PDB file of C-alpha atoms in Angstrom:
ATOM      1  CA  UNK A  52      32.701 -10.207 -13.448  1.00  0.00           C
ATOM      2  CA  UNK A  53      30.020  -9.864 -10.865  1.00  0.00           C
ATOM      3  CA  UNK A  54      26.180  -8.903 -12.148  1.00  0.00           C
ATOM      4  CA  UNK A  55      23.869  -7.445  -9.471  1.00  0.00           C
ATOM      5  CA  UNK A  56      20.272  -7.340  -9.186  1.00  0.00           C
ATOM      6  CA  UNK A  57      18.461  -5.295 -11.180  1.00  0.00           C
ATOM      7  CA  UNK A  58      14.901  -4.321 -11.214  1.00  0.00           C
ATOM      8  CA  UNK A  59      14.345  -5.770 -14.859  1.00  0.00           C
ATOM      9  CA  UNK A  60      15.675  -8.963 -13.862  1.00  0.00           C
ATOM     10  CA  UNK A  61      13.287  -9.208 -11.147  1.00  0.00           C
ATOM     11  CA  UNK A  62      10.387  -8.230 -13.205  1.00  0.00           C
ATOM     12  CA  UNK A  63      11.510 -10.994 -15.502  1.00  0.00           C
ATOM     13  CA  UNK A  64      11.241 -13.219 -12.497  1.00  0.00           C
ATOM     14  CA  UNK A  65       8.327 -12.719 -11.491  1.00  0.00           C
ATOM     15  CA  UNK A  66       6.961 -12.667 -14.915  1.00  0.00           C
ATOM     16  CA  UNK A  67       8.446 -16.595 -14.761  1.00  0.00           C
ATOM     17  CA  UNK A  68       6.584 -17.303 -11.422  1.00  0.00           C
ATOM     18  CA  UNK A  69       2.709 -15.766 -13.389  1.00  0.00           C
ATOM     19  CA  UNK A  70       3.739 -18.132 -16.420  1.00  0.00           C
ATOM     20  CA  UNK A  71       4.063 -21.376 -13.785  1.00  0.00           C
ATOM     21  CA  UNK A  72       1.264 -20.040 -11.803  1.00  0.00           C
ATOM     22  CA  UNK A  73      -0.387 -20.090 -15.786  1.00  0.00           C
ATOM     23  CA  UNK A  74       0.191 -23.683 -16.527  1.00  0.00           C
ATOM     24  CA  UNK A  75      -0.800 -25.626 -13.756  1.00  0.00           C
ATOM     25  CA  UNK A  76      -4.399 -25.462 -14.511  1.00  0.00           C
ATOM     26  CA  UNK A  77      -3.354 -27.772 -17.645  1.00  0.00           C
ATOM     27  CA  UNK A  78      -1.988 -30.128 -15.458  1.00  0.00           C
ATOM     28  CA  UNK A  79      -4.992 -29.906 -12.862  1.00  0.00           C
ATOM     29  CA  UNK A  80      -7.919 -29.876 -15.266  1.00  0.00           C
ATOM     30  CA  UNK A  81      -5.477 -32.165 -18.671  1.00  0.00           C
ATOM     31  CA  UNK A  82      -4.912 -35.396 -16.379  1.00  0.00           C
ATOM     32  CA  UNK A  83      -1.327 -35.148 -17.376  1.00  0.00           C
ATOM     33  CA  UNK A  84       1.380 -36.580 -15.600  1.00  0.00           C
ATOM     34  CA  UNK A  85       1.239 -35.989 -12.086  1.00  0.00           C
ATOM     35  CA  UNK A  86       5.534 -36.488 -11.808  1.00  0.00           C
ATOM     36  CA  UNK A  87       5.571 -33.388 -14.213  1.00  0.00           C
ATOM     37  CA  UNK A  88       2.872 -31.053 -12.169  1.00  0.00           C
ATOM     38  CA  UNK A  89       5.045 -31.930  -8.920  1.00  0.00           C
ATOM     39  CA  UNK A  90       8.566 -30.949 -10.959  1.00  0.00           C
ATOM     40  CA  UNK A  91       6.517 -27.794 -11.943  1.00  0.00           C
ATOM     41  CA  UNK A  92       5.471 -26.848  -7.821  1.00  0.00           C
ATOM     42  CA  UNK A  93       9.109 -27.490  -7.079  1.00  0.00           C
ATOM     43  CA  UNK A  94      10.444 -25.054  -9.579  1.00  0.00           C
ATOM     44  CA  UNK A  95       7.815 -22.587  -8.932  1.00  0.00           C
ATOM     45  CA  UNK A  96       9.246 -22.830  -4.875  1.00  0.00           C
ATOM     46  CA  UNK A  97      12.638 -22.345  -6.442  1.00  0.00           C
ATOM     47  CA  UNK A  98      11.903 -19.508  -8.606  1.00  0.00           C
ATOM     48  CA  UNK A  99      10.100 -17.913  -5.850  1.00  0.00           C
ATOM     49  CA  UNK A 100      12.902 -18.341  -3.360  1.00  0.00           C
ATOM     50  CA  UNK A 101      15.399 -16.939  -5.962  1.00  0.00           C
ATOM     51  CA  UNK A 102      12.838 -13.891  -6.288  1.00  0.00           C
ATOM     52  CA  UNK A 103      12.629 -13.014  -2.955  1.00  0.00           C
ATOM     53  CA  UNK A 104      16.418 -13.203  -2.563  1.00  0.00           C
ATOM     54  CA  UNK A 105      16.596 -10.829  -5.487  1.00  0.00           C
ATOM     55  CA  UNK A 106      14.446  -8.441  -3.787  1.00  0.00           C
ATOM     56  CA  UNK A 107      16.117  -8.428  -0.851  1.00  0.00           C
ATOM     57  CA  UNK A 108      19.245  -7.849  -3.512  1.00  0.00           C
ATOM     58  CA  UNK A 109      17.775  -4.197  -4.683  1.00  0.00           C
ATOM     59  CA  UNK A 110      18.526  -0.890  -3.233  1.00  0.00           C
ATOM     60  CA  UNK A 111      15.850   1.277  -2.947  1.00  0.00           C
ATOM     61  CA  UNK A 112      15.978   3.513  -5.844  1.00  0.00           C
ATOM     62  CA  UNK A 113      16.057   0.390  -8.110  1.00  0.00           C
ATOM     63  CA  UNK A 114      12.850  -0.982  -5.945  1.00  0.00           C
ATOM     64  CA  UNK A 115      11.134   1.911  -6.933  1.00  0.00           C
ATOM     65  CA  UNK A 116      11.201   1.028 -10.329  1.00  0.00           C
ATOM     66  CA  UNK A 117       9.611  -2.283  -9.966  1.00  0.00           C
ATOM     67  CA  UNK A 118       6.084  -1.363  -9.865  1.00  0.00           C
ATOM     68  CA  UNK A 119       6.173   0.386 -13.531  1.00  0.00           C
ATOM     69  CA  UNK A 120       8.001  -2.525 -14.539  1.00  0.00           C
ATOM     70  CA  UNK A 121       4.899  -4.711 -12.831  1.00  0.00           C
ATOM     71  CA  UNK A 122       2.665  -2.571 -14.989  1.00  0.00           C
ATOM     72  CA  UNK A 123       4.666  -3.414 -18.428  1.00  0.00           C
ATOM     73  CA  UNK A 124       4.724  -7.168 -17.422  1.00  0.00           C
ATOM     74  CA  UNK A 125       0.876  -7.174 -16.308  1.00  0.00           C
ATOM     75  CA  UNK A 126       0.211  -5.288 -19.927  1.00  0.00           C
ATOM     76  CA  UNK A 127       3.045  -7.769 -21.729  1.00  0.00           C
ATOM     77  CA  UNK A 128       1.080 -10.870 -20.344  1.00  0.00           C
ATOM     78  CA  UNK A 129      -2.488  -9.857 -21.090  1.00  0.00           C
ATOM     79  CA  UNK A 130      -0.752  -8.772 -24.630  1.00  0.00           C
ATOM     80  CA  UNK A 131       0.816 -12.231 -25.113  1.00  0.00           C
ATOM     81  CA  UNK A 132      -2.811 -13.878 -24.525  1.00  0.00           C
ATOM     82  CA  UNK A 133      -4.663 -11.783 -27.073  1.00  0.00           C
ATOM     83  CA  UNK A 134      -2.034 -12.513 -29.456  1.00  0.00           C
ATOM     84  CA  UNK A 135      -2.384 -16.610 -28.833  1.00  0.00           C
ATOM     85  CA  UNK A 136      -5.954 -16.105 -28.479  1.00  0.00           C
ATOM     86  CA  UNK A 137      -5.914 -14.511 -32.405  1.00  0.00           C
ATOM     87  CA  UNK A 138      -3.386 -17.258 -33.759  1.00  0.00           C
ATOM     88  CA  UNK A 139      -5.861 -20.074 -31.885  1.00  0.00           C
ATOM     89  CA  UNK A 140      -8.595 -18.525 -33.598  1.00  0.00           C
ATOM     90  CA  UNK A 141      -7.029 -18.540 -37.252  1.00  0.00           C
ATOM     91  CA  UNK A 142      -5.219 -21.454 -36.731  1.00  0.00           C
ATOM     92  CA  UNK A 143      -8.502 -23.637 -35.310  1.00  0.00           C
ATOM     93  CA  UNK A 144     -11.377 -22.082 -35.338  1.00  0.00           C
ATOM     94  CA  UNK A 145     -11.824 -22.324 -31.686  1.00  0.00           C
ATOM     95  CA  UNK A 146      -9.920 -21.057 -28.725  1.00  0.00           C
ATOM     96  CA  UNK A 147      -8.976 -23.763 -26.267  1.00  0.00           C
ATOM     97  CA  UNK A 148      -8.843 -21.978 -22.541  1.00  0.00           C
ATOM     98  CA  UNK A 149      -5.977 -23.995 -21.153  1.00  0.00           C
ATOM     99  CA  UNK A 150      -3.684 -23.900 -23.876  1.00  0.00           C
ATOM    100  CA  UNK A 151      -4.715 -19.907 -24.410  1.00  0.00           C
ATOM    101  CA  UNK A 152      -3.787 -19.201 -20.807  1.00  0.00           C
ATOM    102  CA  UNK A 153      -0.523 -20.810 -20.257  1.00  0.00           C
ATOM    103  CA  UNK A 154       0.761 -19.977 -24.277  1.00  0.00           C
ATOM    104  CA  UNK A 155       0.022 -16.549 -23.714  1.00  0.00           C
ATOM    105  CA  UNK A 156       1.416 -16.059 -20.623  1.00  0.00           C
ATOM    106  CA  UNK A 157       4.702 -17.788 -21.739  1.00  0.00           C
ATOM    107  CA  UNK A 158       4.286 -15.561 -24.982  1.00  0.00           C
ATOM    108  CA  UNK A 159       3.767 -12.229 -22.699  1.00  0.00           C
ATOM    109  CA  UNK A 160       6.847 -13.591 -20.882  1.00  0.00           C
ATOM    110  CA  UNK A 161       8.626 -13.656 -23.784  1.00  0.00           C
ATOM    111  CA  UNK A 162       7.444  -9.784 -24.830  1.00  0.00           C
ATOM    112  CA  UNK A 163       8.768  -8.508 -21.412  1.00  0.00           C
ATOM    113  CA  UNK A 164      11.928 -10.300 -21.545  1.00  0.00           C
ATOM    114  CA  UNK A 165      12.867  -9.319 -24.962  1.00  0.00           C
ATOM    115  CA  UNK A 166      11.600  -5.445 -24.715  1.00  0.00           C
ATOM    116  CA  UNK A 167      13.272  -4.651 -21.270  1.00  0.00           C
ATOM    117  CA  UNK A 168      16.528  -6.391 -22.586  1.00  0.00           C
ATOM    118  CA  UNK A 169      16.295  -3.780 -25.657  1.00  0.00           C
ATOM    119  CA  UNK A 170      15.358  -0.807 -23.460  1.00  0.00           C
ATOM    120  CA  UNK A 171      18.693  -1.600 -21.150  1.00  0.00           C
ATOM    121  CA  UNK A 172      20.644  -1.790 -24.197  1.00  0.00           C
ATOM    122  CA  UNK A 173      24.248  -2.902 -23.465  1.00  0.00           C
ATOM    123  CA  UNK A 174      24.168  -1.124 -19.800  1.00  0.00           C
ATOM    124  CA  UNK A 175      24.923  -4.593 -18.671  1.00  0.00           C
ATOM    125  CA  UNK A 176      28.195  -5.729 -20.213  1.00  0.00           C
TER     126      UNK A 176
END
């Protein structure tokens, strides 16, 4: 069983690499642990390896598909923070930046993820 590289997985990639990109200002600005912010840098430098091996991966018809898939994950991610931003709100009272930033873009993540795996349907198996 071999899987190739699609342009939905990549999409899905990249939406991983916005969703590191999205919590390092908690680690920055929070004075967390610094061991965990250099973990995070080293698997964002994986991930993005892996990406750019996957694009390499794609034929051309399939890497004309990426940008509308782009568009869904840009739209997904600014989706996923409203949605965080609205539970903050009810939940606190408040919205807290940080935590609104890298939530929703883990949340948007999630939206992509789970809607391009439905639109594929079982064309992977």
């Amino acid at each position: 069983m071999t899987a190739s590289m699609t342009p939905e997985r990549l999409s899905t990639l990249i939406g991983v690499l916005a969703a590191i990109l999205a919590t390092l200002p908690r680690y920055w600005f929070g004075a967390v642990d610094q061991g965990r912010l250099s973990l995070i840098l080293i698997a964002f430098a994986v991930v993005a390896i892996v990406a750019g091996v996957a694009w390499r991966l794609l034929t051309q018809p399939a890497r004309k598909r990426l940008p509308g898939l782009l568009a869904r994950l840009s739209l997904n991610l600014v989706l996923g923070c409203l949605l965080v931003a609205i539970w903050q709100w009810f939940e606190r009272g408040r919205v807290v930046p940080l935590l609104l930033l890298s939530h929703g873009a883990t949340f948007g993540l999630l939206i992509h993820a789970l809607t391009v795996g439905w639109r594929r349907g079982g064309d992977d198996r």
